[in-house]
């Protein structure tokens, strides 16, 4: 009985495309999928980044498949999906992970900079999802996971484009659910909190006097868990949303944030 129940969390025999998964959060999610039996496909913008990603997977004993592809270019994405279907199989799981952030005060941001963030963080997931959905419909199932953000719910200074994109991605998630749920396609989002990655390392460095970085102190004080998240914290939720265990979960965003969104914050002393 227990074995059959746990089988619902297996990804054995599934093909998973995780965009921008050469490193970081996407890499962490893809490695968890591989450990649950999935075949991993990922893309990046340049061959050297793809090669670095392939080497990192190989080091963990994972045979991943990497391709050069820009998620904002519809022709490239369509060609990638066709190639994966031909060489590996129909994509069962898509994680729209590729994204950027530009931290610029809104009144100083150019329209071109704003458009670039929207193009990668919102148009990209639309383009890649659109490319995989027809084969998911034919196969009779599919899982799409959009990497949203706490900025799908909250605003913050200097991230107007990112918040606009991630808010839009939350609604794209709901609309994919609405449009394709009848075909046994589930589209959900994961909203990471502040995650300890190499990119956020400078924000966690100790100051010369040994005290915490001000931003580090701010985040820990705002988080009921009183710590930063890790890429590992996202692995269980991602596997759940990619597996048959979540077949009646659709159009939701699962926030993996240590409780930040539930918390009003401490009263100043």
Short mmCIF file of C-alpha atoms in Angstrom, two decimals:
data_model
loop_
_atom_site.label_atom_id
_atom_site.label_comp_id
_atom_site.label_asym_id
_atom_site.label_seq_id
_atom_site.Cartn_x
_atom_site.Cartn_y
_atom_site.Cartn_z
CA UNK A 1 0.00 0.00 0.00
CA UNK A 2 2.70 2.47 1.04
CA UNK A 3 4.84 1.67 -2.00
CA UNK A 4 1.89 2.31 -4.36
CA UNK A 5 1.13 5.61 -2.64
CA UNK A 6 4.74 6.81 -2.92
CA UNK A 7 4.70 5.81 -6.59
CA UNK A 8 2.47 8.87 -7.09
CA UNK A 9 5.54 11.05 -6.47
CA UNK A 10 7.71 9.19 -8.99
CA UNK A 11 8.81 10.87 -12.23
CA UNK A 12 10.05 7.61 -13.75
CA UNK A 13 9.90 7.67 -17.54
CA UNK A 14 9.04 11.38 -17.72
CA UNK A 15 10.85 13.95 -19.88
CA UNK A 16 11.33 17.28 -18.08
CA UNK A 17 12.39 20.53 -19.76
CA UNK A 18 13.72 23.06 -17.25
CA UNK A 19 14.61 26.34 -18.94
CA UNK A 20 17.81 28.12 -17.92
CA UNK A 21 18.84 25.20 -15.71
CA UNK A 22 22.63 25.33 -16.14
CA UNK A 23 22.92 26.51 -12.51
CA UNK A 24 20.97 28.00 -9.60
CA UNK A 25 17.33 27.28 -8.79
CA UNK A 26 16.66 25.58 -12.14
CA UNK A 27 19.63 23.26 -11.66
CA UNK A 28 18.44 22.37 -8.14
CA UNK A 29 14.95 21.53 -9.39
CA UNK A 30 16.25 19.52 -12.36
CA UNK A 31 18.57 17.42 -10.16
CA UNK A 32 15.62 16.57 -7.89
CA UNK A 33 13.58 15.53 -10.94
CA UNK A 34 16.46 13.33 -12.13
CA UNK A 35 16.68 11.62 -8.74
CA UNK A 36 12.97 10.84 -9.04
CA UNK A 37 13.52 9.18 -12.42
CA UNK A 38 12.98 11.95 -14.98
CA UNK A 39 15.12 12.56 -18.06
CA UNK A 40 16.41 16.14 -17.90
CA UNK A 41 16.47 18.59 -20.79
CA UNK A 42 17.64 22.18 -20.31
CA UNK A 43 18.65 25.18 -22.38
CA UNK A 44 20.82 28.23 -22.06
CA UNK A 45 21.75 31.20 -24.25
CA UNK A 46 25.33 30.17 -25.05
CA UNK A 47 27.11 26.90 -25.75
CA UNK A 48 29.67 27.50 -22.99
CA UNK A 49 26.87 27.84 -20.43
CA UNK A 50 25.24 24.66 -21.73
CA UNK A 51 28.61 22.86 -21.50
CA UNK A 52 29.11 24.06 -17.91
CA UNK A 53 25.64 22.80 -17.04
CA UNK A 54 26.25 19.42 -18.67
CA UNK A 55 29.49 19.06 -16.69
CA UNK A 56 27.72 19.96 -13.42
CA UNK A 57 25.01 17.36 -14.03
CA UNK A 58 27.60 14.75 -15.02
CA UNK A 59 29.46 15.38 -11.75
CA UNK A 60 26.28 14.32 -9.94
CA UNK A 61 25.91 11.25 -12.16
CA UNK A 62 23.03 12.75 -14.17
CA UNK A 63 22.94 12.38 -17.94
CA UNK A 64 21.20 15.62 -18.93
CA UNK A 65 20.54 16.94 -22.43
CA UNK A 66 21.50 20.57 -23.04
CA UNK A 67 20.61 22.84 -25.95
CA UNK A 68 21.34 26.42 -26.96
CA UNK A 69 18.02 28.28 -27.18
CA UNK A 70 16.68 31.78 -26.43
CA UNK A 71 13.24 31.42 -24.81
CA UNK A 72 12.13 34.79 -26.23
CA UNK A 73 12.59 33.57 -29.83
CA UNK A 74 9.56 31.57 -30.95
CA UNK A 75 11.32 29.91 -33.92
CA UNK A 76 14.19 28.72 -31.70
CA UNK A 77 11.80 27.38 -29.05
CA UNK A 78 9.66 25.53 -31.62
CA UNK A 79 12.81 23.99 -33.12
CA UNK A 80 14.05 22.94 -29.67
CA UNK A 81 10.77 21.27 -28.74
CA UNK A 82 10.63 19.45 -32.10
CA UNK A 83 14.23 18.26 -31.63
CA UNK A 84 13.58 17.04 -28.07
CA UNK A 85 10.45 15.18 -29.20
CA UNK A 86 12.41 13.52 -32.00
CA UNK A 87 15.56 12.64 -30.00
CA UNK A 88 14.24 12.04 -26.47
CA UNK A 89 10.45 12.05 -26.34
CA UNK A 90 7.41 14.22 -25.72
CA UNK A 91 7.95 16.75 -22.91
CA UNK A 92 5.83 15.68 -19.93
CA UNK A 93 7.02 18.39 -17.52
CA UNK A 94 7.96 21.99 -18.30
CA UNK A 95 9.52 24.30 -15.73
CA UNK A 96 9.64 27.92 -16.91
CA UNK A 97 12.65 28.91 -14.83
CA UNK A 98 14.71 31.20 -17.12
CA UNK A 99 14.49 34.80 -15.93
CA UNK A 100 16.32 38.02 -15.14
CA UNK A 101 15.93 40.94 -12.77
CA UNK A 102 17.07 44.53 -13.20
CA UNK A 103 17.16 46.55 -9.99
CA UNK A 104 16.66 50.11 -11.23
CA UNK A 105 14.36 52.83 -9.81
CA UNK A 106 11.35 53.03 -12.12
CA UNK A 107 11.87 56.69 -13.03
CA UNK A 108 15.43 55.86 -14.14
CA UNK A 109 14.54 52.69 -16.06
CA UNK A 110 14.31 52.89 -19.85
CA UNK A 111 11.38 51.40 -21.72
CA UNK A 112 13.89 49.06 -23.44
CA UNK A 113 15.12 47.76 -20.06
CA UNK A 114 11.52 47.27 -18.89
CA UNK A 115 10.65 45.40 -22.10
CA UNK A 116 13.70 43.13 -21.78
CA UNK A 117 12.59 41.90 -18.33
CA UNK A 118 9.00 41.38 -19.51
CA UNK A 119 10.26 39.59 -22.63
CA UNK A 120 12.32 37.02 -20.72
CA UNK A 121 10.25 36.64 -17.55
CA UNK A 122 6.73 36.68 -19.05
CA UNK A 123 6.81 36.33 -22.83
CA UNK A 124 9.34 33.47 -22.53
CA UNK A 125 7.04 31.27 -20.41
CA UNK A 126 4.17 32.02 -22.82
CA UNK A 127 6.28 31.01 -25.84
CA UNK A 128 7.68 27.80 -24.31
CA UNK A 129 4.33 26.72 -22.80
CA UNK A 130 2.61 27.32 -26.15
CA UNK A 131 5.19 25.09 -27.84
CA UNK A 132 4.75 22.09 -25.50
CA UNK A 133 0.97 22.18 -24.96
CA UNK A 134 -0.13 20.58 -28.29
CA UNK A 135 1.85 17.39 -27.62
CA UNK A 136 0.67 17.34 -23.99
CA UNK A 137 -2.92 17.46 -25.28
CA UNK A 138 -2.23 14.54 -27.66
CA UNK A 139 -0.54 12.53 -24.90
CA UNK A 140 -3.39 13.21 -22.47
CA UNK A 141 -1.36 14.75 -19.65
CA UNK A 142 1.22 17.41 -18.84
CA UNK A 143 2.68 19.49 -16.05
CA UNK A 144 3.76 23.13 -16.39
CA UNK A 145 5.46 24.84 -13.45
CA UNK A 146 6.12 28.57 -13.65
CA UNK A 147 8.78 30.02 -11.37
CA UNK A 148 6.90 32.97 -9.97
CA UNK A 149 8.09 35.12 -7.04
CA UNK A 150 6.94 36.86 -3.91
CA UNK A 151 6.87 39.81 -6.32
CA UNK A 152 3.85 38.08 -7.89
CA UNK A 153 2.09 39.44 -4.77
CA UNK A 154 4.24 42.26 -3.37
CA UNK A 155 5.94 45.37 -4.66
CA UNK A 156 9.37 46.60 -3.70
CA UNK A 157 11.50 49.56 -4.70
CA UNK A 158 13.63 49.16 -7.87
CA UNK A 159 11.86 46.04 -9.22
CA UNK A 160 8.91 47.48 -11.19
CA UNK A 161 9.57 45.42 -14.34
CA UNK A 162 10.23 42.20 -12.41
CA UNK A 163 7.10 42.61 -10.26
CA UNK A 164 5.01 43.39 -13.35
CA UNK A 165 6.38 40.30 -15.12
CA UNK A 166 5.96 37.97 -12.14
CA UNK A 167 2.44 39.28 -11.44
CA UNK A 168 1.62 38.60 -15.07
CA UNK A 169 3.16 35.12 -14.80
CA UNK A 170 0.83 34.31 -11.90
CA UNK A 171 -2.14 35.19 -14.10
CA UNK A 172 -0.72 33.29 -17.09
CA UNK A 173 -0.49 30.29 -14.74
CA UNK A 174 -4.17 30.61 -13.89
CA UNK A 175 -5.15 31.06 -17.51
CA UNK A 176 -3.24 27.99 -18.73
CA UNK A 177 -5.07 26.04 -16.02
CA UNK A 178 -8.41 27.50 -17.16
CA UNK A 179 -7.82 26.81 -20.84
CA UNK A 180 -6.18 23.38 -20.73
CA UNK A 181 -7.28 21.73 -17.47
CA UNK A 182 -9.83 19.62 -19.36
CA UNK A 183 -6.93 17.96 -21.22
CA UNK A 184 -5.38 16.76 -17.94
CA UNK A 185 -2.74 19.50 -18.03
CA UNK A 186 -1.90 21.07 -14.68
CA UNK A 187 -0.20 24.47 -14.58
CA UNK A 188 0.99 25.75 -11.22
CA UNK A 189 3.60 28.16 -9.96
CA UNK A 190 6.31 28.12 -7.32
CA UNK A 191 7.05 31.42 -5.61
CA UNK A 192 10.48 31.24 -3.97
CA UNK A 193 11.31 33.46 -1.03
CA UNK A 194 14.84 34.78 -0.58
CA UNK A 195 17.10 31.88 -1.54
CA UNK A 196 20.77 31.54 -0.60
CA UNK A 197 22.52 31.18 -3.97
CA UNK A 198 25.86 32.47 -5.31
CA UNK A 199 23.94 35.43 -6.77
CA UNK A 200 22.65 36.50 -3.34
CA UNK A 201 25.92 35.73 -1.49
CA UNK A 202 27.05 39.41 -1.42
CA UNK A 203 23.84 40.26 0.46
CA UNK A 204 24.74 37.77 3.19
CA UNK A 205 28.41 38.67 3.70
CA UNK A 206 29.48 39.71 7.18
CA UNK A 207 30.41 43.37 7.55
CA UNK A 208 33.98 44.38 8.53
CA UNK A 209 32.83 44.75 12.16
CA UNK A 210 31.38 41.21 12.12
CA UNK A 211 27.76 42.33 11.95
CA UNK A 212 25.25 41.06 9.41
CA UNK A 213 24.72 42.80 6.09
CA UNK A 214 21.71 45.17 6.55
CA UNK A 215 19.72 43.34 3.85
CA UNK A 216 20.51 39.98 5.48
CA UNK A 217 19.19 41.29 8.81
CA UNK A 218 16.09 42.68 7.09
CA UNK A 219 15.24 39.36 5.38
CA UNK A 220 15.84 37.21 8.47
CA UNK A 221 13.65 39.57 10.56
CA UNK A 222 10.87 39.41 7.94
CA UNK A 223 10.95 35.60 7.73
CA UNK A 224 9.20 33.55 10.44
CA UNK A 225 11.66 30.71 9.70
CA UNK A 226 14.42 33.22 10.61
CA UNK A 227 16.70 32.11 7.77
CA UNK A 228 17.22 32.29 4.03
CA UNK A 229 15.87 29.45 1.94
CA UNK A 230 18.10 27.05 0.03
CA UNK A 231 17.66 25.53 -3.45
CA UNK A 232 16.95 22.24 -1.64
CA UNK A 233 13.89 23.83 -0.03
CA UNK A 234 12.35 24.15 -3.51
CA UNK A 235 12.98 20.54 -4.56
CA UNK A 236 10.14 18.82 -2.68
CA UNK A 237 7.47 21.33 -3.81
CA UNK A 238 8.73 21.09 -7.42
CA UNK A 239 8.65 17.27 -7.42
CA UNK A 240 5.13 17.35 -5.96
CA UNK A 241 3.85 19.73 -8.65
CA UNK A 242 5.57 17.68 -11.39
CA UNK A 243 4.18 14.34 -10.20
CA UNK A 244 0.84 12.55 -10.34
CA UNK A 245 0.43 13.38 -6.64
CA UNK A 246 -0.73 16.88 -7.71
CA UNK A 247 -3.14 15.85 -10.50
CA UNK A 248 -6.06 17.81 -8.97
CA UNK A 249 -3.95 20.86 -8.07
CA UNK A 250 -4.25 23.44 -10.83
CA UNK A 251 -3.81 27.20 -11.23
CA UNK A 252 -2.13 27.64 -7.84
CA UNK A 253 1.08 29.36 -6.78
CA UNK A 254 2.90 27.57 -3.96
CA UNK A 255 4.99 30.12 -2.09
CA UNK A 256 8.13 28.59 -0.61
CA UNK A 257 9.18 31.60 1.43
CA UNK A 258 9.61 30.52 5.05
CA UNK A 259 6.37 32.33 5.88
CA UNK A 260 7.21 35.88 4.69
CA UNK A 261 3.89 36.44 2.91
CA UNK A 262 1.93 35.35 6.01
CA UNK A 263 3.78 37.70 8.35
CA UNK A 264 3.25 41.38 9.09
CA UNK A 265 6.71 41.71 10.65
CA UNK A 266 8.11 42.50 14.08
CA UNK A 267 7.25 45.66 15.95
CA UNK A 268 10.27 48.00 16.09
CA UNK A 269 11.92 48.08 19.49
#
